[in-house]
PDB file of C-alpha atoms in Angstrom:
ATOM      1  CA  MET F   1      41.587-126.671  51.646  1.00  0.00           C
ATOM      2  CA  ALA F   2      38.097-127.546  50.337  1.00  0.00           C
ATOM      3  CA  LEU F   3      36.392-125.115  52.726  1.00  0.00           C
ATOM      4  CA  PRO F   4      38.335-122.019  51.580  1.00  0.00           C
ATOM      5  CA  ARG F   5      37.668-122.959  47.936  1.00  0.00           C
ATOM      6  CA  ARG F   6      33.956-123.387  48.667  1.00  0.00           C
ATOM      7  CA  ALA F   7      33.853-120.105  50.606  1.00  0.00           C
ATOM      8  CA  TRP F   8      35.580-118.285  47.744  1.00  0.00           C
ATOM      9  CA  SER F   9      33.145-119.809  45.252  1.00  0.00           C
ATOM     10  CA  ILE F  10      30.143-118.603  47.289  1.00  0.00           C
ATOM     11  CA  LEU F  11      31.689-115.150  47.698  1.00  0.00           C
ATOM     12  CA  ARG F  12      32.164-114.858  43.931  1.00  0.00           C
ATOM     13  CA  GLU F  13      28.578-115.990  43.375  1.00  0.00           C
ATOM     14  CA  ASP F  14      27.321-113.307  45.766  1.00  0.00           C
ATOM     15  CA  LEU F  15      29.347-110.618  44.025  1.00  0.00           C
ATOM     16  CA  GLN F  16      28.129-111.708  40.602  1.00  0.00           C
ATOM     17  CA  ALA F  17      24.507-111.856  41.787  1.00  0.00           C
ATOM     18  CA  ALA F  18      24.776-108.231  42.902  1.00  0.00           C
ATOM     19  CA  ARG F  19      26.286-107.173  39.574  1.00  0.00           C
ATOM     20  CA  ASP F  20      23.623-109.062  37.623  1.00  0.00           C
ATOM     21  CA  ARG F  21      20.715-107.540  39.548  1.00  0.00           C
ATOM     22  CA  ASP F  22      21.859-103.986  40.178  1.00  0.00           C
ATOM     23  CA  PRO F  23      22.524-101.851  37.101  1.00  0.00           C
ATOM     24  CA  ALA F  24      24.367 -99.356  39.330  1.00  0.00           C
ATOM     25  CA  ALA F  25      27.007-101.946  40.259  1.00  0.00           C
ATOM     26  CA  ARG F  26      30.152-101.172  38.267  1.00  0.00           C
ATOM     27  CA  THR F  27      32.815-103.516  39.582  1.00  0.00           C
ATOM     28  CA  ARG F  28      33.144-106.453  41.955  1.00  0.00           C
ATOM     29  CA  LEU F  29      35.421-104.345  44.137  1.00  0.00           C
ATOM     30  CA  GLU F  30      32.797-101.628  44.487  1.00  0.00           C
ATOM     31  CA  VAL F  31      30.152-104.212  45.347  1.00  0.00           C
ATOM     32  CA  ALA F  32      32.424-105.911  47.899  1.00  0.00           C
ATOM     33  CA  LEU F  33      33.226-102.629  49.645  1.00  0.00           C
ATOM     34  CA  ALA F  34      29.992-100.622  49.381  1.00  0.00           C
ATOM     35  CA  TYR F  35      26.986-102.985  49.509  1.00  0.00           C
ATOM     36  CA  PRO F  36      25.639-103.406  53.069  1.00  0.00           C
ATOM     37  CA  GLY F  37      23.147-106.067  51.998  1.00  0.00           C
ATOM     38  CA  LEU F  38      26.049-108.184  50.816  1.00  0.00           C
ATOM     39  CA  HIS F  39      28.000-107.552  54.025  1.00  0.00           C
ATOM     40  CA  ALA F  40      24.968-108.653  56.060  1.00  0.00           C
ATOM     41  CA  LEU F  41      24.742-111.869  54.030  1.00  0.00           C
ATOM     42  CA  TRP F  42      28.412-112.648  54.570  1.00  0.00           C
ATOM     43  CA  VAL F  43      28.167-112.100  58.323  1.00  0.00           C
ATOM     44  CA  HIS F  44      25.014-114.220  58.378  1.00  0.00           C
ATOM     45  CA  ARG F  45      26.817-117.113  56.723  1.00  0.00           C
ATOM     46  CA  VAL F  46      29.292-117.087  59.625  1.00  0.00           C
ATOM     47  CA  SER F  47      26.709-116.597  62.386  1.00  0.00           C
ATOM     48  CA  HIS F  48      24.415-119.285  60.922  1.00  0.00           C
ATOM     49  CA  ARG F  49      27.256-121.788  60.950  1.00  0.00           C
ATOM     50  CA  MET F  50      27.919-120.905  64.593  1.00  0.00           C
ATOM     51  CA  TRP F  51      24.196-121.150  65.446  1.00  0.00           C
ATOM     52  CA  ARG F  52      24.213-124.840  64.554  1.00  0.00           C
ATOM     53  CA  ASN F  53      26.440-125.439  67.577  1.00  0.00           C
ATOM     54  CA  PRO F  54      24.321-124.896  70.753  1.00  0.00           C
ATOM     55  CA  LEU F  55      27.419-123.708  72.635  1.00  0.00           C
ATOM     56  CA  LEU F  56      28.003-120.903  70.114  1.00  0.00           C
ATOM     57  CA  ARG F  57      24.454-119.527  69.922  1.00  0.00           C
ATOM     58  CA  LEU F  58      25.056-116.527  72.157  1.00  0.00           C
ATOM     59  CA  PRO F  59      28.116-115.333  70.206  1.00  0.00           C
ATOM     60  CA  ALA F  60      26.249-115.998  66.953  1.00  0.00           C
ATOM     61  CA  ARG F  61      23.399-113.786  68.152  1.00  0.00           C
ATOM     62  CA  LEU F  62      25.798-111.048  69.241  1.00  0.00           C
ATOM     63  CA  ILE F  63      27.564-111.112  65.868  1.00  0.00           C
ATOM     64  CA  SER F  64      24.213-110.796  64.091  1.00  0.00           C
ATOM     65  CA  GLN F  65      23.350-107.754  66.236  1.00  0.00           C
ATOM     66  CA  ILE F  66      26.667-106.091  65.478  1.00  0.00           C
ATOM     67  CA  SER F  67      25.965-106.671  61.779  1.00  0.00           C
ATOM     68  CA  ARG F  68      22.500-105.165  62.223  1.00  0.00           C
ATOM     69  CA  SER F  69      23.920-102.007  63.784  1.00  0.00           C
ATOM     70  CA  ILE F  70      26.405-101.575  60.933  1.00  0.00           C
ATOM     71  CA  THR F  71      24.315-102.619  57.912  1.00  0.00           C
ATOM     72  CA  GLY F  72      20.713-101.915  58.947  1.00  0.00           C
ATOM     73  CA  VAL F  73      19.865-105.520  58.021  1.00  0.00           C
ATOM     74  CA  GLU F  74      18.655-107.867  60.761  1.00  0.00           C
ATOM     75  CA  ILE F  75      18.970-111.559  59.954  1.00  0.00           C
ATOM     76  CA  HIS F  76      18.510-114.000  62.809  1.00  0.00           C
ATOM     77  CA  PRO F  77      21.367-116.529  62.793  1.00  0.00           C
ATOM     78  CA  GLY F  78      18.839-119.365  62.731  1.00  0.00           C
ATOM     79  CA  ALA F  79      17.375-118.269  59.378  1.00  0.00           C
ATOM     80  CA  GLN F  80      18.294-120.399  56.367  1.00  0.00           C
ATOM     81  CA  LEU F  81      19.362-118.462  53.270  1.00  0.00           C
ATOM     82  CA  GLY F  82      20.048-120.014  49.883  1.00  0.00           C
ATOM     83  CA  ARG F  83      22.717-119.150  47.353  1.00  0.00           C
ATOM     84  CA  ARG F  84      22.954-115.972  45.288  1.00  0.00           C
ATOM     85  CA  VAL F  85      20.439-114.110  47.474  1.00  0.00           C
ATOM     86  CA  PHE F  86      20.684-110.370  46.827  1.00  0.00           C
ATOM     87  CA  ILE F  87      19.508-107.690  49.262  1.00  0.00           C
ATOM     88  CA  ASP F  88      19.240-104.415  47.352  1.00  0.00           C
ATOM     89  CA  HIS F  89      19.905-101.284  49.456  1.00  0.00           C
ATOM     90  CA  GLY F  90      19.412-103.380  52.563  1.00  0.00           C
ATOM     91  CA  MET F  91      18.195-100.858  55.121  1.00  0.00           C
ATOM     92  CA  GLY F  92      15.308-102.076  57.269  1.00  0.00           C
ATOM     93  CA  ILE F  93      15.361-105.749  56.263  1.00  0.00           C
ATOM     94  CA  VAL F  94      14.190-108.158  58.989  1.00  0.00           C
ATOM     95  CA  ILE F  95      14.450-111.937  58.530  1.00  0.00           C
ATOM     96  CA  GLY F  96      13.161-114.049  61.413  1.00  0.00           C
ATOM     97  CA  GLN F  97      14.649-117.131  63.037  1.00  0.00           C
ATOM     98  CA  THR F  98      12.646-119.829  61.240  1.00  0.00           C
ATOM     99  CA  ALA F  99      12.561-118.126  57.837  1.00  0.00           C
ATOM    100  CA  VAL F 100      13.814-120.121  54.861  1.00  0.00           C
ATOM    101  CA  VAL F 101      14.924-118.274  51.708  1.00  0.00           C
ATOM    102  CA  GLY F 102      15.641-120.152  48.483  1.00  0.00           C
ATOM    103  CA  ASP F 103      18.262-119.569  45.807  1.00  0.00           C
ATOM    104  CA  ASP F 104      18.433-116.476  43.569  1.00  0.00           C
ATOM    105  CA  VAL F 105      15.962-114.501  45.709  1.00  0.00           C
ATOM    106  CA  LEU F 106      15.879-110.698  45.445  1.00  0.00           C
ATOM    107  CA  LEU F 107      14.821-108.645  48.482  1.00  0.00           C
ATOM    108  CA  PHE F 108      14.440-104.873  48.378  1.00  0.00           C
ATOM    109  CA  HIS F 109      14.758-102.541  51.392  1.00  0.00           C
ATOM    110  CA  ASN F 110      12.320-102.588  54.329  1.00  0.00           C
ATOM    111  CA  VAL F 111      11.183-106.149  53.661  1.00  0.00           C
ATOM    112  CA  THR F 112      10.031-108.162  56.675  1.00  0.00           C
ATOM    113  CA  LEU F 113       9.950-111.950  56.775  1.00  0.00           C
ATOM    114  CA  GLY F 114       8.256-112.045  60.153  1.00  0.00           C
ATOM    115  CA  GLY F 115       6.005-114.028  62.446  1.00  0.00           C
ATOM    116  CA  ARG F 116       2.425-113.659  63.614  1.00  0.00           C
ATOM    117  CA  THR F 117       2.663-115.670  66.814  1.00  0.00           C
ATOM    118  CA  MET F 118       4.870-115.874  69.885  1.00  0.00           C
ATOM    119  CA  THR F 119       4.796-119.681  70.010  1.00  0.00           C
ATOM    120  CA  HIS F 120       7.862-121.817  69.381  1.00  0.00           C
ATOM    121  CA  GLY F 121       8.327-123.755  66.167  1.00  0.00           C
ATOM    122  CA  LYS F 122       8.004-122.713  62.532  1.00  0.00           C
ATOM    123  CA  ARG F 123       6.546-119.208  62.548  1.00  0.00           C
ATOM    124  CA  HIS F 124       8.256-117.371  59.658  1.00  0.00           C
ATOM    125  CA  PRO F 125       7.853-117.619  55.865  1.00  0.00           C
ATOM    126  CA  THR F 126       9.469-119.989  53.407  1.00  0.00           C
ATOM    127  CA  LEU F 127      10.451-118.442  50.057  1.00  0.00           C
ATOM    128  CA  GLY F 128      11.114-120.616  47.035  1.00  0.00           C
ATOM    129  CA  ASP F 129      13.730-120.007  44.371  1.00  0.00           C
ATOM    130  CA  ARG F 130      13.848-116.831  42.254  1.00  0.00           C
ATOM    131  CA  VAL F 131      11.268-114.982  44.372  1.00  0.00           C
ATOM    132  CA  VAL F 132      11.257-111.167  44.136  1.00  0.00           C
ATOM    133  CA  VAL F 133      10.012-109.168  47.142  1.00  0.00           C
ATOM    134  CA  GLY F 134       9.398-105.454  46.604  1.00  0.00           C
ATOM    135  CA  ALA F 135      10.342-102.612  48.943  1.00  0.00           C
ATOM    136  CA  GLY F 136       8.356-102.440  52.162  1.00  0.00           C
ATOM    137  CA  ALA F 137       6.601-105.772  51.683  1.00  0.00           C
ATOM    138  CA  LYS F 138       5.703-107.800  54.763  1.00  0.00           C
ATOM    139  CA  ILE F 139       5.406-111.585  54.565  1.00  0.00           C
ATOM    140  CA  LEU F 140       4.081-112.806  57.893  1.00  0.00           C
ATOM    141  CA  GLY F 141       3.659-116.221  59.424  1.00  0.00           C
ATOM    142  CA  PRO F 142       4.647-119.715  58.262  1.00  0.00           C
ATOM    143  CA  VAL F 143       3.395-119.083  54.733  1.00  0.00           C
ATOM    144  CA  TRP F 144       4.917-120.561  51.610  1.00  0.00           C
ATOM    145  CA  ILE F 145       5.918-118.379  48.642  1.00  0.00           C
ATOM    146  CA  GLY F 146       6.344-120.513  45.532  1.00  0.00           C
ATOM    147  CA  ASP F 147       9.197-120.442  43.037  1.00  0.00           C
ATOM    148  CA  ASP F 148       9.236-117.419  40.703  1.00  0.00           C
ATOM    149  CA  ALA F 149       6.528-115.586  42.674  1.00  0.00           C
ATOM    150  CA  GLN F 150       6.665-111.797  42.881  1.00  0.00           C
ATOM    151  CA  ILE F 151       5.530-109.757  45.869  1.00  0.00           C
ATOM    152  CA  GLY F 152       4.745-106.121  45.108  1.00  0.00           C
ATOM    153  CA  ALA F 153       6.053-103.148  47.066  1.00  0.00           C
ATOM    154  CA  ASN F 154       4.288-102.624  50.434  1.00  0.00           C
ATOM    155  CA  ALA F 155       2.191-105.774  50.068  1.00  0.00           C
ATOM    156  CA  VAL F 156       1.177-107.590  53.244  1.00  0.00           C
ATOM    157  CA  VAL F 157       1.153-111.337  52.627  1.00  0.00           C
ATOM    158  CA  VAL F 158      -0.441-113.650  55.202  1.00  0.00           C
ATOM    159  CA  LYS F 159      -1.421-116.545  52.914  1.00  0.00           C
ATOM    160  CA  ASP F 160       0.494-118.899  50.637  1.00  0.00           C
ATOM    161  CA  VAL F 161       1.403-117.566  47.201  1.00  0.00           C
ATOM    162  CA  PRO F 162       1.554-120.178  44.405  1.00  0.00           C
ATOM    163  CA  ALA F 163       4.577-120.556  42.179  1.00  0.00           C
ATOM    164  CA  GLY F 164       4.787-117.873  39.510  1.00  0.00           C
ATOM    165  CA  ALA F 165       1.978-115.774  41.008  1.00  0.00           C
ATOM    166  CA  VAL F 166       1.973-112.031  41.706  1.00  0.00           C
ATOM    167  CA  ALA F 167       0.776-110.702  45.087  1.00  0.00           C
ATOM    168  CA  VAL F 168       0.021-107.006  45.714  1.00  0.00           C
ATOM    169  CA  GLY F 169      -1.992-104.948  48.145  1.00  0.00           C
ATOM    170  CA  VAL F 170      -3.037-104.960  51.811  1.00  0.00           C
ATOM    171  CA  PRO F 171      -3.930-107.697  52.430  1.00  0.00           C
ATOM    172  CA  ALA F 172      -2.250-109.082  49.344  1.00  0.00           C
ATOM    173  CA  LYS F 173      -4.406-110.257  46.461  1.00  0.00           C
ATOM    174  CA  ILE F 174      -2.994-113.002  44.297  1.00  0.00           C
ATOM    175  CA  ARG F 175      -2.999-113.158  40.519  1.00  0.00           C
ATOM    176  CA  LEU F 176      -1.905-116.410  38.949  1.00  0.00           C
ATOM    177  CA  ALA F 177       0.501-116.063  36.047  1.00  0.00           C
ATOM    178  CA  THR F 178       0.176-117.998  32.826  1.00  0.00           C
ATOM    179  CA  PRO F 179       3.089-120.279  31.856  1.00  0.00           C
ATOM    180  CA  ALA F 180       4.000-117.789  29.126  1.00  0.00           C
ATOM    181  CA  GLU F 181       4.208-114.933  31.664  1.00  0.00           C
ATOM    182  CA  VAL F 182       6.410-116.990  33.973  1.00  0.00           C
ATOM    183  CA  ALA F 183       8.730-117.858  31.075  1.00  0.00           C
ATOM    184  CA  GLU F 184       8.908-114.206  30.011  1.00  0.00           C
ATOM    185  CA  ARG F 185       9.732-113.117  33.564  1.00  0.00           C
ATOM    186  CA  GLN F 186      12.551-115.633  33.778  1.00  0.00           C
ATOM    187  CA  ARG F 187      13.931-114.497  30.428  1.00  0.00           C
ATOM    188  CA  ARG F 188      14.057-110.750  31.072  1.00  0.00           C
ATOM    189  CA  SER F 189      15.773-108.824  33.817  1.00  0.00           C
ATOM    190  CA  VAL F 190      13.865-108.119  37.047  1.00  0.00           C
ATOM    191  CA  GLU F 191      11.459-105.210  36.936  1.00  0.00           C
ATOM    192  CA  ASP F 192      10.826-102.811  39.796  1.00  0.00           C
ATOM    193  CA  PRO F 193       8.330-104.670  42.036  1.00  0.00           C
ATOM    194  CA  SER F 194       6.499-101.412  42.703  1.00  0.00           C
ATOM    195  CA  LEU F 195       5.279-101.708  39.119  1.00  0.00           C
ATOM    196  CA  LEU F 196       3.623-105.058  39.779  1.00  0.00           C
ATOM    197  CA  ILE F 197       0.391-103.219  40.557  1.00  0.00           C
ATOM    198  CA  GLU F 198      -0.125-103.034  36.790  1.00  0.00           C
ATOM    199  CA  TYR F 199      -0.601-106.809  36.697  1.00  0.00           C
ATOM    200  CA  MET F 200      -3.598-106.495  39.007  1.00  0.00           C
ATOM    201  CA  ILE F 201      -5.427-103.751  37.110  1.00  0.00           C
TER     202      ILE F 201
END
């Protein structure tokens, strides 16, 4: 009975995360029925659990591909996603096999957490907690994105980004945030990451 209670708790967290981060979300029912990013996360939770059993890896991969065709979000079943992750809009998201995503992360559409090499082993990014990744951003390779970092829209990140920093541009340039800026970001609601360019000017 503990597993259904835990699953229900996580489901409620996911629904609330969507309502907290999307001003267009009106009700939990609407979010549950009409948010493909959320559907992709739920399917991933099942396929990831299956992936841990070597005998179930093929069905896990097939389930993830069915989810991709329906939601437009491709999450490899081997990827590790934290709690209260929210994928806004969803279309075009790609999350690779060895990617690790922390808690309370916000990903906008067309984000890629991809690799830069065809070798085995860790080849995808690790995102800390409360990271925001803007639309179209590409984070490539086994780089580390620190807690509370923000990645601007269409940025291409190939190097580590320290906690609380802002990264924008191609290739991404990093601006370190002051403790006061980090605290202010945590206090207010998330801004559109496409506006992060203003921090670099």
